[in-house]
Amino acid sequence: KGVLAVRGMKKKFVFQGVHMIFSGQFSDDNEWKDGEERTCKFVFIGRNLDKAALIKGFEDCAVEEQLRFKAGDKVQANVGEWVAGFVVELWSDGNPYKIELTEGRTKGARVFAPMDEDDFVRVPREKEDSLA
C-alpha cells in the first residue's frame, strides 16, 4: 500500500494491492497542502524481497525535471494522426502537456500528451510524415 505524489495533481493517489489485486484512486479526502513536502511512499510486506530492485524499479518511474517544450511552443500531437498545435499548459491533470490543436476538424480542441515522448508529442514536421 502507499501514496503517490503525481505531478500536476493536487490530490494524493492512494493505493493498495495484494498479490495480483490492485485498487487505487486519487483521494477526494486527501490533497497536498500548500508547503507540504510531496513524497511517494510504498509499504511492501513479504519474505526475501529484493529491496534494491524494488527501489530501482520505483525510481525508474520518476518523471524528468525538465520537459522538452514550454507553454506557447508549436508542436504536433498524436491524435491518431499528427496534428499541429501549441502547448497551452504544463503538468495539467498529471499530464506533461495540454495542447490546443490548430488545424483540421479538431481545430480548437484541447488534448493531453500523457508522456514527454515523440510517440505522443513532437517538434513539427512536414505534413506527409506518417505515424509509422
C-alpha positions as protocol buffer text, in pm:
chain_id: "A"
residue {
  index: 1
  type: LYS
  ca { x: 0 y: 0 z: 0 }
}
residue {
  index: 2
  type: GLY
  ca { x: 105 y: 356 z: -30 }
}
residue {
  index: 3
  type: VAL
  ca { x: 57 y: 708 z: -154 }
}
residue {
  index: 4
  type: LEU
  ca { x: 192 y: 876 z: -468 }
}
residue {
  index: 5
  type: ALA
  ca { x: 258 y: 1241 z: -542 }
}
residue {
  index: 6
  type: VAL
  ca { x: 164 y: 1277 z: -910 }
}
residue {
  index: 7
  type: ARG
  ca { x: 300 y: 1591 z: -1073 }
}
residue {
  index: 8
  type: GLY
  ca { x: 18 y: 1819 z: -1185 }
}
residue {
  index: 9
  type: MET
  ca { x: -231 y: 1671 z: -939 }
}
residue {
  index: 10
  type: LYS
  ca { x: -336 y: 1833 z: -610 }
}
residue {
  index: 11
  type: LYS
  ca { x: -495 y: 1509 z: -482 }
}
residue {
  index: 12
  type: LYS
  ca { x: -293 y: 1225 z: -334 }
}
residue {
  index: 13
  type: PHE
  ca { x: -306 y: 892 z: -519 }
}
residue {
  index: 14
  type: VAL
  ca { x: -378 y: 629 z: -253 }
}
residue {
  index: 15
  type: PHE
  ca { x: -346 y: 260 z: -339 }
}
residue {
  index: 16
  type: GLN
  ca { x: -335 y: -92 z: -201 }
}
residue {
  index: 17
  type: GLY
  ca { x: -251 y: -423 z: -361 }
}
residue {
  index: 18
  type: VAL
  ca { x: -234 y: -786 z: -257 }
}
residue {
  index: 19
  type: HIS
  ca { x: -73 y: -1031 z: -499 }
}
residue {
  index: 20
  type: MET
  ca { x: -233 y: -950 z: -838 }
}
residue {
  index: 21
  type: ILE
  ca { x: -525 y: -750 z: -695 }
}
residue {
  index: 22
  type: PHE
  ca { x: -481 y: -372 z: -705 }
}
residue {
  index: 23
  type: SER
  ca { x: -701 y: -81 z: -609 }
}
residue {
  index: 24
  type: GLY
  ca { x: -609 y: 286 z: -624 }
}
residue {
  index: 25
  type: GLN
  ca { x: -751 y: 629 z: -690 }
}
residue {
  index: 26
  type: PHE
  ca { x: -696 y: 998 z: -642 }
}
residue {
  index: 27
  type: SER
  ca { x: -839 y: 1069 z: -299 }
}
residue {
  index: 28
  type: ASP
  ca { x: -1121 y: 1321 z: -266 }
}
residue {
  index: 29
  type: ASP
  ca { x: -1039 y: 1343 z: 106 }
}
residue {
  index: 30
  type: ASN
  ca { x: -662 y: 1390 z: 86 }
}
residue {
  index: 31
  type: GLU
  ca { x: -500 y: 1679 z: -100 }
}
residue {
  index: 32
  type: TRP
  ca { x: -143 y: 1801 z: -75 }
}
residue {
  index: 33
  type: LYS
  ca { x: -138 y: 2112 z: 142 }
}
residue {
  index: 34
  type: ASP
  ca { x: 50 y: 2424 z: 34 }
}
residue {
  index: 35
  type: GLY
  ca { x: 407 y: 2388 z: 157 }
}
residue {
  index: 36
  type: GLU
  ca { x: 366 y: 2017 z: 240 }
}
residue {
  index: 37
  type: GLU
  ca { x: 651 y: 1801 z: 111 }
}
residue {
  index: 38
  type: ARG
  ca { x: 515 y: 1588 z: -173 }
}
residue {
  index: 39
  type: THR
  ca { x: 657 y: 1239 z: -129 }
}
residue {
  index: 40
  type: CYS
  ca { x: 580 y: 892 z: -256 }
}
residue {
  index: 41
  type: LYS
  ca { x: 565 y: 611 z: -2 }
}
residue {
  index: 42
  type: PHE
  ca { x: 530 y: 238 z: -52 }
}
residue {
  index: 43
  type: VAL
  ca { x: 490 y: -36 z: 209 }
}
residue {
  index: 44
  type: PHE
  ca { x: 588 y: -388 z: 100 }
}
residue {
  index: 45
  type: ILE
  ca { x: 512 y: -691 z: 313 }
}
residue {
  index: 46
  type: GLY
  ca { x: 677 y: -1018 z: 218 }
}
residue {
  index: 47
  type: ARG
  ca { x: 971 y: -1252 z: 251 }
}
residue {
  index: 48
  type: ASN
  ca { x: 1301 y: -1241 z: 67 }
}
residue {
  index: 49
  type: LEU
  ca { x: 1214 y: -916 z: -111 }
}
residue {
  index: 50
  type: ASP
  ca { x: 1490 y: -759 z: -320 }
}
residue {
  index: 51
  type: LYS
  ca { x: 1487 y: -413 z: -165 }
}
residue {
  index: 52
  type: ALA
  ca { x: 1739 y: -267 z: -411 }
}
residue {
  index: 53
  type: ALA
  ca { x: 1540 y: -391 z: -713 }
}
residue {
  index: 54
  type: LEU
  ca { x: 1214 y: -253 z: -570 }
}
residue {
  index: 55
  type: ILE
  ca { x: 1372 y: 87 z: -506 }
}
residue {
  index: 56
  type: LYS
  ca { x: 1533 y: 97 z: -853 }
}
residue {
  index: 57
  type: GLY
  ca { x: 1208 y: -4 z: -1025 }
}
residue {
  index: 58
  type: PHE
  ca { x: 1018 y: 267 z: -842 }
}
residue {
  index: 59
  type: GLU
  ca { x: 1281 y: 536 z: -907 }
}
residue {
  index: 60
  type: ASP
  ca { x: 1288 y: 446 z: -1278 }
}
residue {
  index: 61
  type: CYS
  ca { x: 924 y: 564 z: -1295 }
}
residue {
  index: 62
  type: ALA
  ca { x: 1004 y: 918 z: -1181 }
}
residue {
  index: 63
  type: VAL
  ca { x: 943 y: 1191 z: -1435 }
}
residue {
  index: 64
  type: GLU
  ca { x: 1220 y: 1410 z: -1568 }
}
residue {
  index: 65
  type: GLU
  ca { x: 1255 y: 1752 z: -1411 }
}
residue {
  index: 66
  type: GLN
  ca { x: 1287 y: 1928 z: -1746 }
}
residue {
  index: 67
  type: LEU
  ca { x: 1028 y: 1897 z: -2020 }
}
residue {
  index: 68
  type: ARG
  ca { x: 1125 y: 1943 z: -2387 }
}
residue {
  index: 69
  type: PHE
  ca { x: 862 y: 2208 z: -2461 }
}
residue {
  index: 70
  type: LYS
  ca { x: 742 y: 2526 z: -2292 }
}
residue {
  index: 71
  type: ALA
  ca { x: 396 y: 2684 z: -2285 }
}
residue {
  index: 72
  type: GLY
  ca { x: 340 y: 2851 z: -2622 }
}
residue {
  index: 73
  type: ASP
  ca { x: 573 y: 2620 z: -2818 }
}
residue {
  index: 74
  type: LYS
  ca { x: 441 y: 2490 z: -3151 }
}
residue {
  index: 75
  type: VAL
  ca { x: 420 y: 2109 z: -3156 }
}
residue {
  index: 76
  type: GLN
  ca { x: 244 y: 1820 z: -3327 }
}
residue {
  index: 77
  type: ALA
  ca { x: 18 y: 1595 z: -3119 }
}
residue {
  index: 78
  type: ASN
  ca { x: -57 y: 1232 z: -3199 }
}
residue {
  index: 79
  type: VAL
  ca { x: -437 y: 1201 z: -3203 }
}
residue {
  index: 80
  type: GLY
  ca { x: -439 y: 902 z: -3438 }
}
residue {
  index: 81
  type: GLU
  ca { x: -268 y: 1130 z: -3688 }
}
residue {
  index: 82
  type: TRP
  ca { x: -18 y: 1409 z: -3634 }
}
residue {
  index: 83
  type: VAL
  ca { x: -197 y: 1741 z: -3586 }
}
residue {
  index: 84
  type: ALA
  ca { x: -40 y: 2084 z: -3538 }
}
residue {
  index: 85
  type: GLY
  ca { x: -96 y: 2266 z: -3212 }
}
residue {
  index: 86
  type: PHE
  ca { x: 71 y: 2458 z: -2934 }
}
residue {
  index: 87
  type: VAL
  ca { x: 139 y: 2385 z: -2570 }
}
residue {
  index: 88
  type: VAL
  ca { x: -122 y: 2555 z: -2352 }
}
residue {
  index: 89
  type: GLU
  ca { x: -19 y: 2428 z: -2009 }
}
residue {
  index: 90
  type: LEU
  ca { x: 247 y: 2216 z: -1841 }
}
residue {
  index: 91
  type: TRP
  ca { x: 164 y: 1944 z: -1586 }
}
residue {
  index: 92
  type: SER
  ca { x: -214 y: 1957 z: -1619 }
}
residue {
  index: 93
  type: ASP
  ca { x: -411 y: 1677 z: -1450 }
}
residue {
  index: 94
  type: GLY
  ca { x: -95 y: 1469 z: -1419 }
}
residue {
  index: 95
  type: ASN
  ca { x: -4 y: 1503 z: -1789 }
}
residue {
  index: 96
  type: PRO
  ca { x: 315 y: 1678 z: -1902 }
}
residue {
  index: 97
  type: TYR
  ca { x: 135 y: 1879 z: -2171 }
}
residue {
  index: 98
  type: LYS
  ca { x: -207 y: 2019 z: -2252 }
}
residue {
  index: 99
  type: ILE
  ca { x: -209 y: 2106 z: -2623 }
}
residue {
  index: 100
  type: GLU
  ca { x: -455 y: 2315 z: -2825 }
}
residue {
  index: 101
  type: LEU
  ca { x: -491 y: 2183 z: -3181 }
}
residue {
  index: 102
  type: THR
  ca { x: -471 y: 2444 z: -3457 }
}
residue {
  index: 103
  type: GLU
  ca { x: -575 y: 2264 z: -3775 }
}
residue {
  index: 104
  type: GLY
  ca { x: -831 y: 2037 z: -3938 }
}
residue {
  index: 105
  type: ARG
  ca { x: -1161 y: 1916 z: -3798 }
}
residue {
  index: 106
  type: THR
  ca { x: -1015 y: 1915 z: -3445 }
}
residue {
  index: 107
  type: LYS
  ca { x: -906 y: 2281 z: -3457 }
}
residue {
  index: 108
  type: GLY
  ca { x: -953 y: 2442 z: -3115 }
}
residue {
  index: 109
  type: ALA
  ca { x: -978 y: 2110 z: -2930 }
}
residue {
  index: 110
  type: ARG
  ca { x: -750 y: 2060 z: -2631 }
}
residue {
  index: 111
  type: VAL
  ca { x: -577 y: 1727 z: -2576 }
}
residue {
  index: 112
  type: PHE
  ca { x: -326 y: 1586 z: -2333 }
}
residue {
  index: 113
  type: ALA
  ca { x: 13 y: 1433 z: -2411 }
}
residue {
  index: 114
  type: PRO
  ca { x: 43 y: 1167 z: -2138 }
}
residue {
  index: 115
  type: MET
  ca { x: 423 y: 1139 z: -2170 }
}
residue {
  index: 116
  type: ASP
  ca { x: 702 y: 1366 z: -2290 }
}
residue {
  index: 117
  type: GLU
  ca { x: 797 y: 1131 z: -2575 }
}
residue {
  index: 118
  type: ASP
  ca { x: 794 y: 1160 z: -2955 }
}
residue {
  index: 119
  type: ASP
  ca { x: 520 y: 892 z: -2970 }
}
residue {
  index: 120
  type: PHE
  ca { x: 276 y: 1149 z: -2822 }
}
residue {
  index: 121
  type: VAL
  ca { x: 412 y: 1498 z: -2891 }
}
residue {
  index: 122
  type: ARG
  ca { x: 692 y: 1612 z: -3118 }
}
residue {
  index: 123
  type: VAL
  ca { x: 859 y: 1905 z: -3291 }
}
residue {
  index: 124
  type: PRO
  ca { x: 654 y: 1999 z: -3602 }
}
residue {
  index: 125
  type: ARG
  ca { x: 749 y: 1806 z: -3916 }
}
residue {
  index: 126
  type: GLU
  ca { x: 634 y: 1803 z: -4276 }
}
residue {
  index: 127
  type: LYS
  ca { x: 270 y: 1708 z: -4337 }
}
residue {
  index: 128
  type: GLU
  ca { x: 347 y: 1391 z: -4535 }
}
residue {
  index: 129
  type: ASP
  ca { x: 523 y: 1233 z: -4234 }
}
residue {
  index: 130
  type: SER
  ca { x: 321 y: 931 z: -4117 }
}
residue {
  index: 131
  type: LEU
  ca { x: 270 y: 784 z: -3770 }
}
residue {
  index: 132
  type: ALA
  ca { x: 490 y: 485 z: -3854 }
}
